[in-house]
PDB file of C-alpha atoms in Angstrom:
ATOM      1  CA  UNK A   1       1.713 -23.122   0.437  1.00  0.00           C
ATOM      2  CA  UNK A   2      -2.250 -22.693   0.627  1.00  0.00           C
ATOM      3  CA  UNK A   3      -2.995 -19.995  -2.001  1.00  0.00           C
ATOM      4  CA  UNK A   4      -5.451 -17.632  -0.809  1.00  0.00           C
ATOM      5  CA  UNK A   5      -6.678 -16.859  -3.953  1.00  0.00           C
ATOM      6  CA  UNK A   6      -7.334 -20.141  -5.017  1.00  0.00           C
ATOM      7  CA  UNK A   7     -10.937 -19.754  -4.914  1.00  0.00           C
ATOM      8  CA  UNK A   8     -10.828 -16.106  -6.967  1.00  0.00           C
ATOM      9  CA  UNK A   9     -11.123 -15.846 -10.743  1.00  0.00           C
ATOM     10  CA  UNK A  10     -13.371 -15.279 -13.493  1.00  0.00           C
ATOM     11  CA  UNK A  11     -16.237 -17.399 -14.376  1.00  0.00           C
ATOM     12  CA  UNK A  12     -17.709 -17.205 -17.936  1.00  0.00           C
ATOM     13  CA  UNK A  13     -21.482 -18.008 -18.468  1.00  0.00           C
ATOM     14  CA  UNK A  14     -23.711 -18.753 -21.072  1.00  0.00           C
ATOM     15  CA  UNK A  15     -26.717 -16.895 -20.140  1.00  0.00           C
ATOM     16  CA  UNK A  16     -30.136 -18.569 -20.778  1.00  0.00           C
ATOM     17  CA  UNK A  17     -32.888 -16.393 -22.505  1.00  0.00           C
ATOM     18  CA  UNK A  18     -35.814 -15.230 -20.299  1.00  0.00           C
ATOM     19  CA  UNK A  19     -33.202 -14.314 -16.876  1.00  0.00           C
ATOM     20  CA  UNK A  20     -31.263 -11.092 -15.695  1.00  0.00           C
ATOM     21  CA  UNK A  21     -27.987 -10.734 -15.347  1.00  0.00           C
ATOM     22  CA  UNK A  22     -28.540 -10.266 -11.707  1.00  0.00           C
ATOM     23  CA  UNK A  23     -30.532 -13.301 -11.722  1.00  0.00           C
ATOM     24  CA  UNK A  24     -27.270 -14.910 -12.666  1.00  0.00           C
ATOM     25  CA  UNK A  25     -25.306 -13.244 -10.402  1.00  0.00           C
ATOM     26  CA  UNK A  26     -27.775 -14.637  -7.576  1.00  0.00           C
ATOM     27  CA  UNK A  27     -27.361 -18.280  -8.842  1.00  0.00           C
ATOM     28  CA  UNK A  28     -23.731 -17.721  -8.943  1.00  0.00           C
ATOM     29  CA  UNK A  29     -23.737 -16.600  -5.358  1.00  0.00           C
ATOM     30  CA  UNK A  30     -25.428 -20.273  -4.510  1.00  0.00           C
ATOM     31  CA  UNK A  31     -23.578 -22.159  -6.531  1.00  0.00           C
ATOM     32  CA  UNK A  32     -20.028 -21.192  -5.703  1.00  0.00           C
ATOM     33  CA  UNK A  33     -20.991 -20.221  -1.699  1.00  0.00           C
ATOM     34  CA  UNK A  34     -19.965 -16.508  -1.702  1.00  0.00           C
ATOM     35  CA  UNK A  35     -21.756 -13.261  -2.109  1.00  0.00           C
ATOM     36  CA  UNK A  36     -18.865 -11.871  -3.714  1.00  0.00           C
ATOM     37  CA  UNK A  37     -20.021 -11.914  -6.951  1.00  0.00           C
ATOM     38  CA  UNK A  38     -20.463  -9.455  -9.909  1.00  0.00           C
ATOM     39  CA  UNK A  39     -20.766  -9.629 -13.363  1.00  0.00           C
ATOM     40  CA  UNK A  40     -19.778  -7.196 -15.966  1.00  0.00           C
ATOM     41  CA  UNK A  41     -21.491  -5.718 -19.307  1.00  0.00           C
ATOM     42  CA  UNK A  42     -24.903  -6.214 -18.811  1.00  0.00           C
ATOM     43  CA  UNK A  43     -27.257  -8.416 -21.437  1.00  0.00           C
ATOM     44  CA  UNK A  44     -30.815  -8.297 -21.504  1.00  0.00           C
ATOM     45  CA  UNK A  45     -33.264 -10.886 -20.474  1.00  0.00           C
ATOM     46  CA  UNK A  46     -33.742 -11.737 -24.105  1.00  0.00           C
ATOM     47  CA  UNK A  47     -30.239 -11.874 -25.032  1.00  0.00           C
ATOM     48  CA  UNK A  48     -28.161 -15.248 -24.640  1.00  0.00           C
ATOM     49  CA  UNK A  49     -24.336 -15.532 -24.385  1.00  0.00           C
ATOM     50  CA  UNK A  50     -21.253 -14.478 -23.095  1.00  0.00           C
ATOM     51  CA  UNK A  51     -21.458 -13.106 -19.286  1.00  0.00           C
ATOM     52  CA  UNK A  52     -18.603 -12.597 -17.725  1.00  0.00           C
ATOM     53  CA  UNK A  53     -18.659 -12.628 -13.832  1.00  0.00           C
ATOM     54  CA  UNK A  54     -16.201 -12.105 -11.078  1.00  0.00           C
ATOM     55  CA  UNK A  55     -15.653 -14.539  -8.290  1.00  0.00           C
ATOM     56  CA  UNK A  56     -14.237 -13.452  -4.607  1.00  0.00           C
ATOM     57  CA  UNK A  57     -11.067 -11.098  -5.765  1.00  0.00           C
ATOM     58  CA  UNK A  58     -12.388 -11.601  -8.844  1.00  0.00           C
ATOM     59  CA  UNK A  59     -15.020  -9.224  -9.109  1.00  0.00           C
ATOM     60  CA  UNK A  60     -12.555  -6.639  -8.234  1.00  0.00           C
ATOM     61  CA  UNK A  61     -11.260  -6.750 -11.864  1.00  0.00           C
ATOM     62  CA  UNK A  62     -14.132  -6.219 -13.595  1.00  0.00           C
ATOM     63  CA  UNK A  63     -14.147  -2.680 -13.719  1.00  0.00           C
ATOM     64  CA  UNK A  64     -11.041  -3.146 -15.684  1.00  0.00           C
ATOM     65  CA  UNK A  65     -12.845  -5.392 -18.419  1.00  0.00           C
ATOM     66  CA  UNK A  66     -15.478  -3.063 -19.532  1.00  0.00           C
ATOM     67  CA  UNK A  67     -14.178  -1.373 -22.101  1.00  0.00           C
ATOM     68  CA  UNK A  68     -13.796  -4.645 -24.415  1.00  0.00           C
ATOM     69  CA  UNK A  69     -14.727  -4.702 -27.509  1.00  0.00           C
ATOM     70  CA  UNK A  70     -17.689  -6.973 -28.138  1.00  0.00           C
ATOM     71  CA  UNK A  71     -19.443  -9.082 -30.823  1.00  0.00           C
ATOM     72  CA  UNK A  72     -22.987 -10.290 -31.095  1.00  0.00           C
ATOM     73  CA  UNK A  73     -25.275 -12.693 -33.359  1.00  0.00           C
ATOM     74  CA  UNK A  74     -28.803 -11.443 -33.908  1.00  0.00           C
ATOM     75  CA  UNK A  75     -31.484 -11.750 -35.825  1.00  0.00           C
ATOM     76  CA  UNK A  76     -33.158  -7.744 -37.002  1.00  0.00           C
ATOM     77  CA  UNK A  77     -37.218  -8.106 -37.934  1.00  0.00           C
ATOM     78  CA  UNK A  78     -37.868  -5.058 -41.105  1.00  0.00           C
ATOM     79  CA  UNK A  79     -41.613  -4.289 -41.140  1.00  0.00           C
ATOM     80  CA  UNK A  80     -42.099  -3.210 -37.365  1.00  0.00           C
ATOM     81  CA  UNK A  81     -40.816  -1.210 -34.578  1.00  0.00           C
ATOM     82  CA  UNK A  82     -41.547  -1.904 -30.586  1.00  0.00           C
ATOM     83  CA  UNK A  83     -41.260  -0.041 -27.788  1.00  0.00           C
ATOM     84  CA  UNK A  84     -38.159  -1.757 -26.612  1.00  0.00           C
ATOM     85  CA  UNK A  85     -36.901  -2.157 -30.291  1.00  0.00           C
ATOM     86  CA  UNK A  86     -36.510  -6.033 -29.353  1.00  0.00           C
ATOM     87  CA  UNK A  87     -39.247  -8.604 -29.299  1.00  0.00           C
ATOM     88  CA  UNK A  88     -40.414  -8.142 -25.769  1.00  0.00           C
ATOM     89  CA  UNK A  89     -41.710  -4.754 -26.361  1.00  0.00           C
ATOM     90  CA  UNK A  90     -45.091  -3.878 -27.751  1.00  0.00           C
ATOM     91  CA  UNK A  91     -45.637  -3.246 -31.705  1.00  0.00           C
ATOM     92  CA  UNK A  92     -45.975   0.483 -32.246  1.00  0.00           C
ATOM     93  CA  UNK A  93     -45.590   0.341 -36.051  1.00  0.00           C
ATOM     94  CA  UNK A  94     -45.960  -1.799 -38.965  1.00  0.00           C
ATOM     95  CA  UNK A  95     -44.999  -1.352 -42.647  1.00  0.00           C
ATOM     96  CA  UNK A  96     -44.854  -3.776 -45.554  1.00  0.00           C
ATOM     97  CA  UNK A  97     -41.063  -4.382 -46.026  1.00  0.00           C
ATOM     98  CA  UNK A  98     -41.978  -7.501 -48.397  1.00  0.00           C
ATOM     99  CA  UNK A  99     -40.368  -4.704 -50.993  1.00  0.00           C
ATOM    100  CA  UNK A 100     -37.153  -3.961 -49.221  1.00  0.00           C
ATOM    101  CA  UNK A 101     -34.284  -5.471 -51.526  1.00  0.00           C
ATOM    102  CA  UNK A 102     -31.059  -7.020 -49.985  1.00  0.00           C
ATOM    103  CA  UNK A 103     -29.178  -4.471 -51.984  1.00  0.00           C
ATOM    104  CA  UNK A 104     -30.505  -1.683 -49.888  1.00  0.00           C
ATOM    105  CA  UNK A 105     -30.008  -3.615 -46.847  1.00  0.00           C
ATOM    106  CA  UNK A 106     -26.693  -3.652 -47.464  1.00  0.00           C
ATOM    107  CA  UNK A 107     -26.438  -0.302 -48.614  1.00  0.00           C
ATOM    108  CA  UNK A 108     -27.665   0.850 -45.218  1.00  0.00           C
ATOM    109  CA  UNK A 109     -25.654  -1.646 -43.223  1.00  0.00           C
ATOM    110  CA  UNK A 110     -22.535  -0.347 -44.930  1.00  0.00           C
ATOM    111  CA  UNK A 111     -23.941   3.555 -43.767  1.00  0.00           C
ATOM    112  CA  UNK A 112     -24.196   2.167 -39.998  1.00  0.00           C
ATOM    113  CA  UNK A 113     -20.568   0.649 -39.862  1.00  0.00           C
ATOM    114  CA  UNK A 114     -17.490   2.371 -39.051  1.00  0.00           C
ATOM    115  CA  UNK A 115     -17.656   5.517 -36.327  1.00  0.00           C
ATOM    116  CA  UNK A 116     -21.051   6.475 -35.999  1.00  0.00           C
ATOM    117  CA  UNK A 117     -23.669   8.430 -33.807  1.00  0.00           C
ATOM    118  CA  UNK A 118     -25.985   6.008 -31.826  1.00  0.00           C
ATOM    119  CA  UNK A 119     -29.229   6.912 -30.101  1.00  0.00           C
ATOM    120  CA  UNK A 120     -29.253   4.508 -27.202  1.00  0.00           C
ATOM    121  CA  UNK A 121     -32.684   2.572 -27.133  1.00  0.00           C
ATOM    122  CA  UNK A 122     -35.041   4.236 -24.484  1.00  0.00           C
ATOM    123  CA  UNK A 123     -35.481   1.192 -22.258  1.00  0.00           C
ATOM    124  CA  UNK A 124     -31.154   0.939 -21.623  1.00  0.00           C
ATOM    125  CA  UNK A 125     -29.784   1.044 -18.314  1.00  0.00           C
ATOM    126  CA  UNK A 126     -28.211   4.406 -19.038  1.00  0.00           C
ATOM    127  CA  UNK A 127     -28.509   6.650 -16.101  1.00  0.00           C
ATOM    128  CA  UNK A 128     -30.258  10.050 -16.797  1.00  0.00           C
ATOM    129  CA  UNK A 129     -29.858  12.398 -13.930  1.00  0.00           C
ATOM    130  CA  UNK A 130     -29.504   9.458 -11.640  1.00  0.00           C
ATOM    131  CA  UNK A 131     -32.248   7.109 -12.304  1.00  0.00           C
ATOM    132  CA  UNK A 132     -31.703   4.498 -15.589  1.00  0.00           C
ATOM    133  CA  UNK A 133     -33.685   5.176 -18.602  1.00  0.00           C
ATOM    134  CA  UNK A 134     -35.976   2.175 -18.257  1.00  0.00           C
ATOM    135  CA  UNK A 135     -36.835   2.874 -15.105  1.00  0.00           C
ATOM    136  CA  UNK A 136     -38.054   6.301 -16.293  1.00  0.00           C
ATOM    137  CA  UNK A 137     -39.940   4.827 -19.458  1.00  0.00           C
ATOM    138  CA  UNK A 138     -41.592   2.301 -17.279  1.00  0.00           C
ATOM    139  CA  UNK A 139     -43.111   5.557 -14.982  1.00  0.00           C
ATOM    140  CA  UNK A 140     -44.962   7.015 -17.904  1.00  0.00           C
ATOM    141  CA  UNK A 141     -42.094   9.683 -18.617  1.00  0.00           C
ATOM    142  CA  UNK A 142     -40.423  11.137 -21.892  1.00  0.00           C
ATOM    143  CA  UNK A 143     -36.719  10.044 -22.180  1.00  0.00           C
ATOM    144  CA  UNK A 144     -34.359  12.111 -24.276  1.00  0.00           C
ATOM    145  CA  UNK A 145     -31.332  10.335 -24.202  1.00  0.00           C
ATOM    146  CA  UNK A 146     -28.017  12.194 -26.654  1.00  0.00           C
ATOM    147  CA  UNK A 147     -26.550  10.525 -29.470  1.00  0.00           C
ATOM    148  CA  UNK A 148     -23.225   9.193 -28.354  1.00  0.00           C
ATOM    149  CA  UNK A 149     -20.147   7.833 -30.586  1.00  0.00           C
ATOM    150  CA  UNK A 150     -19.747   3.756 -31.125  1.00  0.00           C
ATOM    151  CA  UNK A 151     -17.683   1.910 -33.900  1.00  0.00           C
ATOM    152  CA  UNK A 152     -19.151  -0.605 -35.250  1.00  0.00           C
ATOM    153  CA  UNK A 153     -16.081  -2.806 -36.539  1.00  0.00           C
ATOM    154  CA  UNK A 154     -17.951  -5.324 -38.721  1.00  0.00           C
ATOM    155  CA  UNK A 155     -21.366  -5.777 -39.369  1.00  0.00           C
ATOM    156  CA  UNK A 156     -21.448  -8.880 -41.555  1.00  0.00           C
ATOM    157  CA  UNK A 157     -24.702  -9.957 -43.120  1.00  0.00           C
ATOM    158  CA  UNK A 158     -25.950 -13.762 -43.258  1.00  0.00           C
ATOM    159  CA  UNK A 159     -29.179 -15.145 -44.281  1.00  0.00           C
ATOM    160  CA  UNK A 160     -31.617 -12.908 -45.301  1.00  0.00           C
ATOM    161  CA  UNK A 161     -35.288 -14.782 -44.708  1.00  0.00           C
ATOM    162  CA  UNK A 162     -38.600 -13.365 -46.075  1.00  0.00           C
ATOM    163  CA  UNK A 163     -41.958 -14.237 -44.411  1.00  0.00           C
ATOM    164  CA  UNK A 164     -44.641 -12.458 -45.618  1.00  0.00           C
ATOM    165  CA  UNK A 165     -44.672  -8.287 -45.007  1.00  0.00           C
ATOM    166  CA  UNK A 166     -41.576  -9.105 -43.080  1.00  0.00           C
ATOM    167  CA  UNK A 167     -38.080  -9.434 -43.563  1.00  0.00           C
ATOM    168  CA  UNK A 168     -35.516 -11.458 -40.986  1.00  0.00           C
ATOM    169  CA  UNK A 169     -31.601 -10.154 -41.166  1.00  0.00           C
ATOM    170  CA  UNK A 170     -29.079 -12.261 -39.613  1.00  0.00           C
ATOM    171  CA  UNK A 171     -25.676 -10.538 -38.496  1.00  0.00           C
ATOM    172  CA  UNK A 172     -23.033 -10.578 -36.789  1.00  0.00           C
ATOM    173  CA  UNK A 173     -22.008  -7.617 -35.574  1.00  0.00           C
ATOM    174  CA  UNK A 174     -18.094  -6.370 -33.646  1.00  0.00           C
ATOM    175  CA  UNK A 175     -18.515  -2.994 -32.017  1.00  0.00           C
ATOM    176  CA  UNK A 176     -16.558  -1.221 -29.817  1.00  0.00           C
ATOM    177  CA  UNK A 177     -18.283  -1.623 -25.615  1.00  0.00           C
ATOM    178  CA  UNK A 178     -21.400   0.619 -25.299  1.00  0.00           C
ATOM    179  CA  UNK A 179     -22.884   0.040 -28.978  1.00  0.00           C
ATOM    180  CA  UNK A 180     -26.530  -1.356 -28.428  1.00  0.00           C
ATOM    181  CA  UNK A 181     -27.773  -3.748 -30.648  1.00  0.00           C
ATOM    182  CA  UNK A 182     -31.390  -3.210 -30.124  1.00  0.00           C
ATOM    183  CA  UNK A 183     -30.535   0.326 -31.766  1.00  0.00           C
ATOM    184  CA  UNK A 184     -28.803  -1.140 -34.922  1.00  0.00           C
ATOM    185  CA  UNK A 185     -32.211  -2.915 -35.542  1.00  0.00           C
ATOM    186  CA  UNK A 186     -34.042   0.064 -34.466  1.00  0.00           C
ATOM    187  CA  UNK A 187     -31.775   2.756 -37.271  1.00  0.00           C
ATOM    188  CA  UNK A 188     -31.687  -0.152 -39.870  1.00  0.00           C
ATOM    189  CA  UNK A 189     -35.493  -0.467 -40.356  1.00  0.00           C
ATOM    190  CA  UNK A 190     -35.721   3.439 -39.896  1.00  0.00           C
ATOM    191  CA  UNK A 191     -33.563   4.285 -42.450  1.00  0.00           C
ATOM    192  CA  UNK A 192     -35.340   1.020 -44.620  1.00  0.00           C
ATOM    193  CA  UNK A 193     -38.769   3.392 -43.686  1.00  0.00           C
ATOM    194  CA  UNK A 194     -40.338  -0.036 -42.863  1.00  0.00           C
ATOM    195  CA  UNK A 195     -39.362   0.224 -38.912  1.00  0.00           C
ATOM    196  CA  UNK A 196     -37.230  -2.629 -37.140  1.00  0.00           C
ATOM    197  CA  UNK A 197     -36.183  -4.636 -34.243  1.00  0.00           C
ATOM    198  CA  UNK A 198     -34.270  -7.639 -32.825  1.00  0.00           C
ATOM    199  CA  UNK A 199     -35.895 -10.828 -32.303  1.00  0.00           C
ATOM    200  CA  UNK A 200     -32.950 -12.547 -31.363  1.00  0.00           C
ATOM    201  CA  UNK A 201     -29.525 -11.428 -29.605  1.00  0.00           C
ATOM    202  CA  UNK A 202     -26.831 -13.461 -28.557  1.00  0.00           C
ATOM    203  CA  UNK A 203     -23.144 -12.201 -27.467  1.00  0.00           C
ATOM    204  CA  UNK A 204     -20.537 -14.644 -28.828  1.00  0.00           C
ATOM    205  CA  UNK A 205     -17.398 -12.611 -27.303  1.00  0.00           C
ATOM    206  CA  UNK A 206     -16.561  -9.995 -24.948  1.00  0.00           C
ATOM    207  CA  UNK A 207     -12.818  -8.959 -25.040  1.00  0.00           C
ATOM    208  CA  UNK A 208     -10.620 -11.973 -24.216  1.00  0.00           C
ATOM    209  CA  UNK A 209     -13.763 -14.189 -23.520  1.00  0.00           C
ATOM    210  CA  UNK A 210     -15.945 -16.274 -25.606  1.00  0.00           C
ATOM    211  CA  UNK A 211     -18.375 -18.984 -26.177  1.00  0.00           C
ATOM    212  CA  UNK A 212     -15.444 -21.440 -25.874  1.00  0.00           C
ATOM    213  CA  UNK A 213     -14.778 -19.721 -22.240  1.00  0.00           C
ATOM    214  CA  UNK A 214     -18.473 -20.093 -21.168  1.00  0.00           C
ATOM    215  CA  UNK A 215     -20.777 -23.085 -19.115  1.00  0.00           C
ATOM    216  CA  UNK A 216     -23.949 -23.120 -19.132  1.00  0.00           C
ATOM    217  CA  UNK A 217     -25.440 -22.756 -15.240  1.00  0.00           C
ATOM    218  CA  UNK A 218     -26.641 -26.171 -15.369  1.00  0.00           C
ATOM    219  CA  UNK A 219     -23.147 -27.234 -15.862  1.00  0.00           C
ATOM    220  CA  UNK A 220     -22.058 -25.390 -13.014  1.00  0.00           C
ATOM    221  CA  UNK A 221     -24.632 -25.880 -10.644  1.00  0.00           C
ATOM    222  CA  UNK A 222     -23.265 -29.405 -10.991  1.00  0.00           C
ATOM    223  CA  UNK A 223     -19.412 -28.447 -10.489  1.00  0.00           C
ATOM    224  CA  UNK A 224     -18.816 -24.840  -9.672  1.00  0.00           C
ATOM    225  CA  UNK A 225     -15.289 -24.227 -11.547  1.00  0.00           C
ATOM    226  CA  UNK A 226     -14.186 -21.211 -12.402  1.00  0.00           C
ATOM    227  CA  UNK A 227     -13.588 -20.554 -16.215  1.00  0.00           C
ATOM    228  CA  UNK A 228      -9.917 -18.847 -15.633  1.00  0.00           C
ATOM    229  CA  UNK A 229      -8.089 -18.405 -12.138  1.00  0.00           C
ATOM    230  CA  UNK A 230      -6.912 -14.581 -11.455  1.00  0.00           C
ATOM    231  CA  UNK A 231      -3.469 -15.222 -12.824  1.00  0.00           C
ATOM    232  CA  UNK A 232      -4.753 -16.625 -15.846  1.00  0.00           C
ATOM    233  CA  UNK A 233      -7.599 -13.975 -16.354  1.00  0.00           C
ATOM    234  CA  UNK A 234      -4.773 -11.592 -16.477  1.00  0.00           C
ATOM    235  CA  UNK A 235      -2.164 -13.158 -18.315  1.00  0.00           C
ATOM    236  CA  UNK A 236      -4.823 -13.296 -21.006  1.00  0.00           C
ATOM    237  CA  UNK A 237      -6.212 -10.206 -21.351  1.00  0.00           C
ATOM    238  CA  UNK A 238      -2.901  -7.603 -20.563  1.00  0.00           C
ATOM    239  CA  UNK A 239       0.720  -8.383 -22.374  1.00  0.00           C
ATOM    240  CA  UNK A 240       2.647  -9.725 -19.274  1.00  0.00           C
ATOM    241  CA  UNK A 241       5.500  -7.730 -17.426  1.00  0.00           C
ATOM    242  CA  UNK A 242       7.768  -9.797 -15.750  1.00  0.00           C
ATOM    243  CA  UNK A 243       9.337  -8.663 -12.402  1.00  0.00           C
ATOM    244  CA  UNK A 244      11.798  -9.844  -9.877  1.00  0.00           C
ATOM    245  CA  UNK A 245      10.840 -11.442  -6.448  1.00  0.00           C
ATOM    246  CA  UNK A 246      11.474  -7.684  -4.537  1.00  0.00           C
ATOM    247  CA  UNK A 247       9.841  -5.849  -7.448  1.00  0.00           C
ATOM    248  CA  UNK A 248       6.823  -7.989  -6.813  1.00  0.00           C
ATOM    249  CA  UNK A 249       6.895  -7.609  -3.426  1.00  0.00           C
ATOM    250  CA  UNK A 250       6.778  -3.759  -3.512  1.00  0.00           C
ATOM    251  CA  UNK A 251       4.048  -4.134  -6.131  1.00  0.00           C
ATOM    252  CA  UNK A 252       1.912  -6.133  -3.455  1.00  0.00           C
ATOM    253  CA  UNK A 253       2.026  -3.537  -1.437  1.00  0.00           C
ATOM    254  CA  UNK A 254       0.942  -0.924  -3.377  1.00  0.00           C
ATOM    255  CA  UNK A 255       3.975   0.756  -4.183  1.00  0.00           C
ATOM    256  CA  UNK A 256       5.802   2.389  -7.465  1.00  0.00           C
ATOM    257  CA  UNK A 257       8.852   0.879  -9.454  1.00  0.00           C
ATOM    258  CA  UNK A 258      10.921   2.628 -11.727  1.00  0.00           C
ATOM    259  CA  UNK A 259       9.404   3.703 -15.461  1.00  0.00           C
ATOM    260  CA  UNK A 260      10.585   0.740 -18.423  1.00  0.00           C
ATOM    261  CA  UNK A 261       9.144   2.684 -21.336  1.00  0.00           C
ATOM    262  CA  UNK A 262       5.621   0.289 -21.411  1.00  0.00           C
ATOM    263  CA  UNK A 263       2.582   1.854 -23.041  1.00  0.00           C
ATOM    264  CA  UNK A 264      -0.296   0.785 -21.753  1.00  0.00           C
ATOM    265  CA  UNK A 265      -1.436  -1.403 -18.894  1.00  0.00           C
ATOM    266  CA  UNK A 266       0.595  -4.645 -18.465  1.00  0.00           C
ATOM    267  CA  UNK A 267       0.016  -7.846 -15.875  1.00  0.00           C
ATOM    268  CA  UNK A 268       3.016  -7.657 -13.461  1.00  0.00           C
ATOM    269  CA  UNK A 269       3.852 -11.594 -12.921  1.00  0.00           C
ATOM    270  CA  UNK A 270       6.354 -12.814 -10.627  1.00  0.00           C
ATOM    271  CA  UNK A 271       8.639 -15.330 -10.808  1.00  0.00           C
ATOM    272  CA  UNK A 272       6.603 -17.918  -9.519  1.00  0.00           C
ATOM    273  CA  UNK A 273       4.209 -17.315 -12.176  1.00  0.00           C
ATOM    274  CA  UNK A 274       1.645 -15.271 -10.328  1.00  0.00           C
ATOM    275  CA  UNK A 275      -0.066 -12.119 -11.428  1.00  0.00           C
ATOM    276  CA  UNK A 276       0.579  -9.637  -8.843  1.00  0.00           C
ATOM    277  CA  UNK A 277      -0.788  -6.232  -9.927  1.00  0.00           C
ATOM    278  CA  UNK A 278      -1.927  -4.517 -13.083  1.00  0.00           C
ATOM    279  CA  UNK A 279       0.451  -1.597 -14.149  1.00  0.00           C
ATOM    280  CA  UNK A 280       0.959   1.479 -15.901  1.00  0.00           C
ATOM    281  CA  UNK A 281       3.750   4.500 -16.578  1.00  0.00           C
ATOM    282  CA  UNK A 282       2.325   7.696 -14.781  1.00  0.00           C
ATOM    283  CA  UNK A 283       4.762  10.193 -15.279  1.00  0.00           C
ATOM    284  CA  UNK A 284       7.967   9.102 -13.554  1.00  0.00           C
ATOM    285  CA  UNK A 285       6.350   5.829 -12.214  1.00  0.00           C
ATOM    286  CA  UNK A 286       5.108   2.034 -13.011  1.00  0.00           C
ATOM    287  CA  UNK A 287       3.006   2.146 -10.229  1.00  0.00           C
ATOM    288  CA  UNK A 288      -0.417  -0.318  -9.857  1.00  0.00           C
ATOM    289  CA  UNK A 289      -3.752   0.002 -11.696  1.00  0.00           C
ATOM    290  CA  UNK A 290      -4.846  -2.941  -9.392  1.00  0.00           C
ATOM    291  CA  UNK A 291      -3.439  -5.219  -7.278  1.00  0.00           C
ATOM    292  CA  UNK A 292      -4.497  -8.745  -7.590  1.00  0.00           C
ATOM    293  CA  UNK A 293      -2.334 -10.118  -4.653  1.00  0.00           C
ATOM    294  CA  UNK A 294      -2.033  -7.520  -2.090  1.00  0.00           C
ATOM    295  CA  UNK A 295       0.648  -8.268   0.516  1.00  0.00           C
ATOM    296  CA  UNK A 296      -2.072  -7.641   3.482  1.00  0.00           C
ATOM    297  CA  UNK A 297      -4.012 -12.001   2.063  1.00  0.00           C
TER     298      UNK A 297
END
C-alpha cells in the first residue's frame, strides 16, 4: 500500500554561516520539490548548526517542537560590546579586559546559570507591538524590550584564549528554548565591566535533534533524504502510546478515546507501527494534540 506520507518528515540541517534560516528554507523548497516547507527555532546568519525543518506534513509538527531545550557552542569576545552583541554588529565600546582573571569569569558564569532574568538582545526577532525588534532598531527607533525568565542548565567553560586587550571564552551552553546567546555574551562582559559579545555561535542540539541528525545542504542538494520520516520524528521525541487498529482509526479522525492515566503528550502508534496522532488527557478525554495521519490522505 502506497503511503501517502512517504514523502513527509523532518529534515535536520547544518546551517552554513553567512545565510538565513529562510534562505534555507528556500533551498529546501528546491531541493526536495515542495513549498511546504518550514523550519523551526530560528538561528542567525552568523550562527552554524542544528536547523530543524519540516517537510510536506512535516512542517505541521513543528509548532510542537519549539519548546526544546537547546544547547550551543560559542565563542564570547571580553573587551567590547556591538550593537548586535555578536560580531556582525558595529563596536560601540571597548575596555582593556587583558586584566579580567578566569576566576572571575567563572564567578560570573556561575551568577548567570540556573533561573535567571534575560534582557533579549535588541536586534531579536521578538515582536514588540507587532513589528520584530530588529526591524524597529534597523528604523532608527528605541527598543525597550522586558526582562523575561530562561534557565540556563549548564554553562560549561573551555579554553580561555588571551590576545592582547581581549579575552576569547569558549562554552558550551544548555538552556531552556528562548535563552539568547548573544545576551549571555552581552551580561557576561557587562558584569566583567569590560563589555562583550559572541564571535562565534553554533547550535549542537535542539530537543531530540543533533549534529549526528544533521546534512549539510550540499549533501542534500545531491540526495534530498529526509533526516527522520513522521513516524520516526515522533516515536523519538514523545514516549509512545500504543493503540488498537479501531482506537487508531477514531484517532485519525479526530476523535476522543477513553482517559489511561498518561501525563503528558504521548505518540499514539498503531499496530502497524505508524504514528497516528499526538495525545493528551483533557479532563475526561485522550483526545489529539495533532494528527499526523488524518483519515481524510
Amino acid at each position: 500500500m502506497n503511503d501517502p506520507l512517504a514523502t513527509s518528515g523532518i529534515v535536520v540541517v547544518d546551517k552554513p554561516a553567512g545565510m538565513t534560516s529562510h534562505d534555507v528554507v528556500a533551498r529546501l523548497r528546491r531541493f526536495f520539490g515542495t513549498r511546504k516547507v518550514g523550519h523551526a527555532g530560528t538561528l542567525d546568519p552568523m550562527a552554524t548548526g542544528v536547523l530543524v525543518a519540516g517537510i510536506e506534513r512535516g512542517t505541521k509538527l513543528l509548532a510542537h517542537l519549539v519548546a526544546e531545550d537547546k544547547v550551543y557552542e560559542t565563542t564570547i569576545r571580553l573587551g567590547a560590546s556591538t550593537t548586535t552583541d555578536d560580531a556582525e554588529g558595529a563596536t560601540v565600546d571597548t575596555h582593556d579586559a587583558s586584566g579580567v582573571t578566569d576566576e572571575a569569569i567563572r564567578a560570573e558564569v556561575a551568577k548567570l546559570t540556573g533561573t535567571i532574568m534575560q534582557v533579549p538582545s535588541k536586534v531579536s526577532a521578538i515582536k514588540i507591538d507587532g513589528r520584530r525588534a530588529h526591524e524597529l532598531v534597523r528604523a532608527g527607533e528605541e527598543v525597550d524590550i522586558p526582562a523575561r525568565e530562561v534557565t540556563i542548565h549548564a554553562f560549561d567553560l573551555g579554553e580561555i584564549r588571551r590576545d592582547g586587550e581581549f579575552v576569547d571564552v569558549d562554552a558550551r551552553v544548555h538552556c531552556s528554548s528562548g535563552t539568547y546567546i548573544r545576551s549571555l555574551g552581552r551580561d557576561l562582559g557587562a558584569a566583567l565591566g569590560v563589555g562583550g559579545h559572541l564571535i562565534a555561535l553554533r547550535r549542537a542540539r535542539v530537543g531530540a535533534f543533533s549534529l549526528t541528525d544533521a546534512r549539510t545542504l550540499e549533501q542534500l542538494e545531491n540526495s534530498a533524504e529526509l533526516s527522520l520520516s513522521l513516524d520516526d520524528a515522533l516515536i523519538r521525541v514523545w514516549p509512545v502510546l500504543n493503540v488498537t487498529a479501531d482506537e487508531y482509526d477514531a484517532l485519525a479522525m479526530g476523535k476522543w478515546l477513553e482517559p489511561r492515566g498518561l501525563k503528558g503528550v504521548h505518540a499514539a502508534v498503531g499496530p502497524d507501527g505508524r504514528a497516528v496522532a499526538l495525545v493528551k488527557e483533557k479532563g475526561k478525554r485522550l483526545a489529539t494534540v495533532f494528527v499526523a495521519r488524518p483519515s481524510t490522505l
